[in-house]
C-alpha cells in the first residue's frame, strides 16, 4: 500500500500536517510529540479507570442496598464527571507548562 499523494515513502507522510501552535511552519519536535502522546494515554486511562471504578463502586453499593441499575448509573455518571475534571485540570496544567517553556521561564 502506498502513501497518499503519489509518494512511495511511508516515513511520516501522516505527520506532514502537524505544525506548532504559534503558526510557524516548522514541524513538531520529538519532545512535543512525546508529550502529546503521553497526554493522550494518560487522559484516556483516566477516563476509562474513572468510569470502571465508580461504576464498580455503584454496583457494590447497589448489591448492599438493592437498587442495582440506579446506583450503577449514578456511579458511572460520577466517575465520568470526576474523570473529566481530572482531564481538564491536567490539560490546563500542561498548557501553563508549555506557555512557561515557550517564554523561557522553565
Backbone as a chain_set.jsonl record, in Angstrom:
{"seq": "XXXXXXXXXXXXXXXXXXXXXXXXXXXXXXXXXXXXXXXXXXXXXXXXXXXXXXXXXXXXXXXXXXXXXXXXXXXXXXXXXXXXXXXXXXXXXXXXXXXXXXXXXX", "coords": {"N": [[0.855, -1.181, 0.0], [0.61, 2.146, -0.854], [1.584, 5.5, 0.113], [-0.664, 8.316, 0.45], [-1.047, 10.79, -2.132], [0.774, 10.067, -4.039], [3.366, 9.574, -3.223], [5.957, 7.265, -2.463], [7.076, 6.778, -0.072], [6.704, 5.93, 3.318], [7.52, 7.198, 5.525], [6.493, 9.137, 7.566], [4.536, 10.644, 6.229], [2.02, 11.079, 7.2], [2.418, 12.814, 9.256], [2.851, 15.231, 8.146], [1.099, 17.374, 8.242], [1.211, 18.281, 10.822], [1.802, 20.96, 12.843], [3.38, 23.603, 14.714], [1.775, 25.316, 17.482], [2.023, 28.09, 17.476], [1.925, 28.913, 14.88], [4.156, 28.738, 13.237], [6.04, 27.357, 10.52], [7.545, 25.148, 11.025], [8.026, 21.698, 11.863], [6.522, 19.679, 14.469], [8.43, 19.117, 17.367], [10.33, 16.248, 18.498], [10.208, 15.959, 21.253], [7.882, 17.402, 21.856], [6.015, 15.788, 20.521], [6.228, 13.436, 22.003], [5.272, 14.333, 24.479], [2.624, 14.963, 23.792], [1.684, 12.441, 23.068], [1.984, 11.04, 25.494], [0.195, 12.516, 27.039], [-2.217, 11.928, 25.773], [-2.459, 9.159, 26.293], [-2.531, 9.177, 29.12], [-4.845, 10.706, 29.658], [-6.902, 9.214, 28.386], [-6.688, 6.876, 29.862], [-7.369, 7.801, 32.416], [-10.035, 8.468, 31.977], [-11.233, 5.96, 31.336], [-10.577, 4.424, 33.624], [-11.81, 5.873, 35.703], [-14.507, 5.628, 34.988], [-14.856, 2.812, 35.115], [-14.087, 2.257, 37.788], [-15.878, 3.808, 39.446], [-18.365, 2.921, 38.507], [-18.154, 0.286, 39.268], [-18.011, 0.655, 42.057], [-20.581, 1.69, 42.435], [-22.039, -0.571, 41.713], [-21.262, -2.335, 43.781], [-22.307, -1.001, 46.055], [-24.977, -1.032, 45.334], [-25.53, -3.74, 45.449], [-25.495, -4.061, 48.133], [-27.504, -2.311, 49.019], [-29.699, -2.647, 47.224], [-30.712, -1.471, 44.84], [-29.904, -1.915, 41.977], [-29.597, -1.055, 39.142], [-29.979, 1.725, 39.267], [-27.99, 2.753, 41.078], [-25.64, 1.933, 39.837], [-25.751, 3.443, 37.51], [-25.624, 6.016, 38.607], [-23.081, 5.859, 39.754], [-21.553, 5.578, 37.404], [-22.012, 8.051, 36.156], [-20.975, 9.831, 38.07], [-18.308, 8.926, 38.077], [-17.525, 9.517, 35.407], [-17.818, 12.299, 35.48], [-15.899, 13.074, 37.43], [-13.609, 12.083, 36.18], [-13.504, 13.64, 33.835], [-13.107, 16.126, 35.046], [-10.526, 15.75, 36.182], [-9.102, 15.341, 33.799], [-9.39, 17.819, 32.43], [-8.211, 19.606, 34.261], [-5.592, 18.622, 34.299], [-4.873, 19.042, 31.624], [-5.013, 21.825, 31.512], [-2.954, 22.43, 33.268], [-0.771, 21.38, 31.836], [-0.876, 23.095, 29.634], [-0.205, 25.529, 30.848], [2.427, 24.898, 31.603], [3.577, 24.526, 29.048], [3.353, 27.114, 28.067], [5.065, 28.467, 29.813], [7.426, 27.2, 29.11], [7.709, 28.023, 26.466], [8.081, 30.744, 26.835], [10.472, 30.75, 28.093], [10.717, 30.564, 30.839], [10.97, 28.262, 32.297]], "CA": [[0.0, 0.0, 0.0], [1.438, 3.348, -0.94], [1.101, 6.677, 0.835], [-1.448, 9.22, -0.397], [-0.34, 11.867, -2.82], [1.706, 9.553, -5.008], [4.701, 9.305, -2.696], [6.153, 5.867, -2.116], [7.694, 6.716, 1.246], [5.743, 5.957, 4.422], [8.234, 7.737, 6.686], [5.993, 10.349, 8.164], [3.634, 11.437, 5.408], [0.85, 11.405, 8.015], [2.778, 13.887, 10.168], [3.188, 16.435, 7.383], [0.207, 18.464, 8.612], [1.421, 18.68, 12.212], [2.546, 22.209, 12.959], [3.372, 24.193, 16.055], [0.607, 26.13, 17.772], [2.243, 29.514, 17.239], [1.767, 29.224, 13.47], [5.38, 28.606, 12.447], [5.943, 26.275, 9.553], [8.398, 24.02, 11.385], [7.301, 20.547, 12.379], [6.519, 19.47, 15.909], [9.649, 18.44, 17.791], [10.147, 14.919, 19.05], [9.806, 16.133, 22.643], [6.463, 17.783, 21.829], [5.24, 14.614, 20.115], [6.188, 12.521, 23.151], [4.367, 14.895, 25.487], [1.252, 14.813, 23.31], [1.343, 11.028, 23.144], [1.805, 10.711, 26.904], [-1.034, 13.17, 27.485], [-3.34, 11.165, 25.231], [-2.577, 7.91, 27.05], [-2.921, 9.475, 30.497], [-6.231, 11.152, 29.7], [-7.807, 8.109, 28.074], [-6.646, 5.963, 31.002], [-8.16, 8.401, 33.488], [-11.446, 8.37, 31.626], [-11.676, 4.572, 31.47], [-10.474, 3.937, 35.002], [-12.848, 6.527, 36.496], [-15.781, 5.012, 34.648], [-14.886, 1.447, 35.641], [-14.008, 2.277, 39.247], [-17.095, 4.306, 40.082], [-19.46, 2.012, 38.168], [-17.965, -0.859, 40.163], [-18.436, 1.052, 43.4], [-22.038, 1.751, 42.386], [-22.53, -1.946, 41.719], [-21.084, -2.881, 45.134], [-23.279, -0.377, 46.955], [-26.301, -1.496, 44.942], [-25.693, -5.11, 45.985], [-25.727, -3.9, 49.567], [-28.771, -1.609, 49.225], [-30.724, -3.335, 46.455], [-31.159, -0.721, 43.661], [-28.734, -2.151, 41.13], [-29.461, -0.227, 37.936], [-29.911, 3.136, 39.623], [-26.707, 3.113, 41.679], [-24.586, 1.765, 38.833], [-25.821, 4.613, 36.632], [-25.112, 7.15, 39.374], [-21.636, 5.662, 39.831], [-20.962, 5.86, 36.091], [-22.069, 9.497, 35.922], [-19.992, 10.45, 38.975], [-16.982, 8.562, 37.575], [-17.232, 10.312, 34.212], [-17.648, 13.691, 35.881], [-14.594, 13.232, 38.076], [-12.568, 11.846, 35.171], [-13.405, 14.843, 33.011], [-12.488, 17.168, 35.854], [-9.091, 15.471, 36.228], [-8.537, 15.547, 32.473], [-9.311, 19.241, 32.106], [-7.216, 20.262, 35.114], [-4.251, 18.238, 33.853], [-4.602, 19.723, 30.355], [-4.74, 23.227, 31.827], [-1.62, 22.461, 33.857], [0.176, 21.196, 30.73], [-0.87, 24.32, 28.822], [0.588, 26.522, 31.572], [3.829, 24.497, 31.49], [4.007, 24.818, 27.685], [3.495, 28.576, 27.958], [6.306, 28.818, 30.518], [8.541, 26.671, 28.318], [7.849, 28.896, 25.29], [8.588, 32.048, 27.274], [11.793, 30.57, 28.65], [10.681, 30.683, 32.292], [11.205, 26.981, 32.967]], "C": [[0.895, 1.235, 0.0], [0.773, 4.505, -0.207], [0.276, 7.555, -0.095], [-0.574, 10.28, -1.057], [0.723, 11.377, -3.781], [3.108, 9.311, -4.486], [4.799, 7.85, -2.293], [6.766, 5.699, -0.737], [6.626, 6.802, 2.326], [6.34, 6.638, 5.644], [7.71, 9.102, 7.114], [5.078, 11.187, 7.292], [2.418, 11.879, 6.214], [1.146, 12.518, 9.008], [3.019, 15.209, 9.449], [2.294, 17.618, 7.743], [0.404, 18.957, 10.026], [2.314, 19.911, 12.265], [2.478, 22.701, 14.388], [2.16, 25.095, 16.222], [0.81, 27.602, 17.419], [2.228, 29.883, 15.757], [3.03, 29.103, 12.643], [5.267, 27.385, 11.551], [6.831, 25.084, 9.906], [7.568, 22.912, 12.002], [7.389, 20.49, 13.894], [7.777, 18.703, 16.279], [9.317, 17.079, 18.376], [9.693, 14.989, 20.508], [8.328, 16.515, 22.739], [5.584, 16.587, 21.482], [5.138, 13.61, 21.26], [5.236, 13.025, 24.22], [2.909, 14.744, 25.071], [0.793, 13.361, 23.4], [1.105, 10.605, 24.591], [0.509, 11.303, 27.434], [-2.253, 12.4, 26.991], [-3.549, 9.869, 26.007], [-3.062, 8.151, 28.471], [-4.392, 9.85, 30.56], [-7.214, 10.042, 29.361], [-7.823, 7.084, 29.202], [-7.455, 6.498, 32.178], [-9.649, 8.267, 33.212], [-11.966, 6.947, 31.832], [-11.639, 4.098, 32.917], [-11.512, 4.587, 35.9], [-14.205, 5.906, 36.246], [-15.895, 3.617, 35.26], [-14.915, 1.438, 37.164], [-15.328, 2.7, 39.877], [-18.336, 3.512, 39.684], [-19.376, 0.769, 39.039], [-18.361, -0.543, 41.594], [-19.958, 1.167, 43.483], [-22.66, 0.374, 42.411], [-22.41, -2.559, 43.112], [-22.094, -2.299, 46.116], [-24.686, -0.851, 46.62], [-26.566, -2.928, 45.407], [-26.033, -5.056, 47.463], [-27.119, -3.321, 49.827], [-29.911, -2.28, 48.463], [-31.265, -2.595, 45.248], [-30.061, -0.769, 42.602], [-28.592, -1.171, 39.964], [-29.279, 1.247, 38.286], [-28.524, 3.514, 40.152], [-25.53, 2.888, 40.736], [-24.574, 2.957, 37.887], [-25.283, 5.852, 37.34], [-23.589, 7.054, 39.484], [-20.941, 5.977, 38.522], [-20.94, 7.357, 35.816], [-21.059, 10.221, 36.805], [-18.576, 10.159, 38.49], [-16.587, 9.351, 36.345], [-17.002, 11.774, 34.564], [-16.294, 13.942, 36.518], [-13.44, 13.017, 37.095], [-12.394, 13.058, 34.269], [-12.766, 15.983, 33.778], [-10.976, 16.978, 35.924], [-8.428, 15.719, 34.876], [-8.364, 17.027, 32.17], [-8.307, 19.973, 32.987], [-5.801, 19.88, 34.688], [-3.897, 18.899, 32.523], [-4.322, 21.205, 30.57], [-3.345, 23.378, 32.422], [-0.547, 22.302, 32.775], [0.256, 22.442, 29.855], [-0.065, 25.42, 29.508], [2.076, 26.19, 31.491], [4.371, 24.786, 30.096], [4.23, 26.305, 27.489], [4.774, 29.032, 28.643], [7.519, 28.388, 29.7], [8.79, 27.553, 27.107], [8.424, 30.248, 25.657], [9.967, 31.965, 27.89], [11.863, 30.703, 30.16], [11.099, 29.393, 32.991], [12.623, 26.688, 33.096]], "O": [[1.835, 1.328, 0.789], [-0.429, 4.492, 0.056], [0.494, 7.543, -1.306], [0.509, 10.606, -0.571], [1.503, 12.179, -4.294], [3.971, 8.877, -5.249], [3.819, 7.266, -1.83], [6.953, 4.571, -0.282], [5.739, 7.654, 2.258], [5.713, 6.65, 6.703], [8.422, 10.103, 7.026], [4.862, 12.359, 7.6], [1.845, 12.935, 5.943], [0.216, 13.112, 9.553], [3.358, 16.206, 10.088], [2.703, 18.765, 7.562], [-0.188, 19.968, 10.404], [3.447, 19.891, 11.785], [1.63, 22.274, 15.172], [1.588, 25.578, 15.245], [-0.157, 28.29, 17.092], [2.488, 31.033, 15.406], [2.984, 29.347, 11.437], [4.473, 26.483, 11.816], [6.867, 24.105, 9.16], [6.522, 23.169, 12.598], [8.213, 21.161, 14.515], [8.154, 17.753, 15.593], [8.166, 16.796, 18.707], [8.885, 14.171, 20.948], [7.607, 16.012, 23.601], [4.527, 16.395, 22.083], [4.087, 13.004, 21.465], [4.48, 12.247, 24.802], [2.053, 14.432, 25.899], [-0.35, 13.086, 23.765], [0.141, 9.897, 24.883], [-0.2, 10.652, 28.201], [-3.223, 12.241, 27.732], [-4.68, 9.517, 26.342], [-3.909, 7.412, 28.973], [-5.116, 9.361, 31.428], [-8.265, 9.941, 29.995], [-8.862, 6.484, 29.473], [-8.147, 5.739, 32.857], [-10.431, 7.985, 34.119], [-13.02, 6.753, 32.436], [-12.571, 3.441, 33.38], [-12.053, 3.921, 36.783], [-14.972, 5.679, 37.182], [-16.919, 3.281, 35.855], [-15.687, 0.69, 37.764], [-15.839, 2.009, 40.758], [-19.282, 3.439, 40.468], [-20.396, 0.254, 39.497], [-18.975, -1.368, 42.271], [-20.557, 0.785, 44.489], [-23.689, 0.164, 43.053], [-23.334, -3.224, 43.581], [-22.672, -3.031, 46.92], [-25.502, -1.052, 47.519], [-27.703, -3.281, 45.722], [-26.767, -5.9, 47.977], [-27.827, -3.768, 50.729], [-30.993, -2.461, 49.022], [-32.235, -3.072, 44.659], [-29.373, 0.224, 42.365], [-27.553, -0.524, 39.828], [-28.49, 1.939, 37.642], [-27.949, 4.507, 39.706], [-24.522, 3.589, 40.833], [-23.506, 3.433, 37.503], [-24.565, 6.649, 36.737], [-22.889, 8.054, 39.325], [-19.863, 6.572, 38.516], [-19.951, 7.876, 35.298], [-20.363, 11.124, 36.341], [-17.73, 11.054, 38.49], [-15.449, 9.808, 36.237], [-16.106, 12.417, 34.018], [-15.616, 14.914, 36.184], [-12.415, 13.694, 37.176], [-11.269, 13.458, 33.971], [-11.964, 16.732, 33.219], [-10.223, 17.935, 35.745], [-7.318, 16.247, 34.815], [-7.304, 17.445, 31.703], [-7.617, 20.874, 32.51], [-4.903, 20.721, 34.712], [-2.745, 19.277, 32.312], [-3.481, 21.781, 29.88], [-2.636, 24.338, 32.119], [0.464, 23.004, 32.793], [1.335, 22.805, 29.386], [0.669, 26.158, 28.851], [2.901, 27.089, 31.327], [5.506, 25.243, 29.962], [5.183, 26.713, 26.824], [5.491, 29.886, 28.121], [8.509, 29.112, 29.606], [9.94, 27.81, 26.751], [9.174, 30.838, 24.88], [10.578, 32.993, 28.183], [12.939, 30.929, 30.714], [11.532, 29.422, 34.143], [12.991, 25.646, 33.638]]}, "num_chains": 1, "name": "protein.A"}
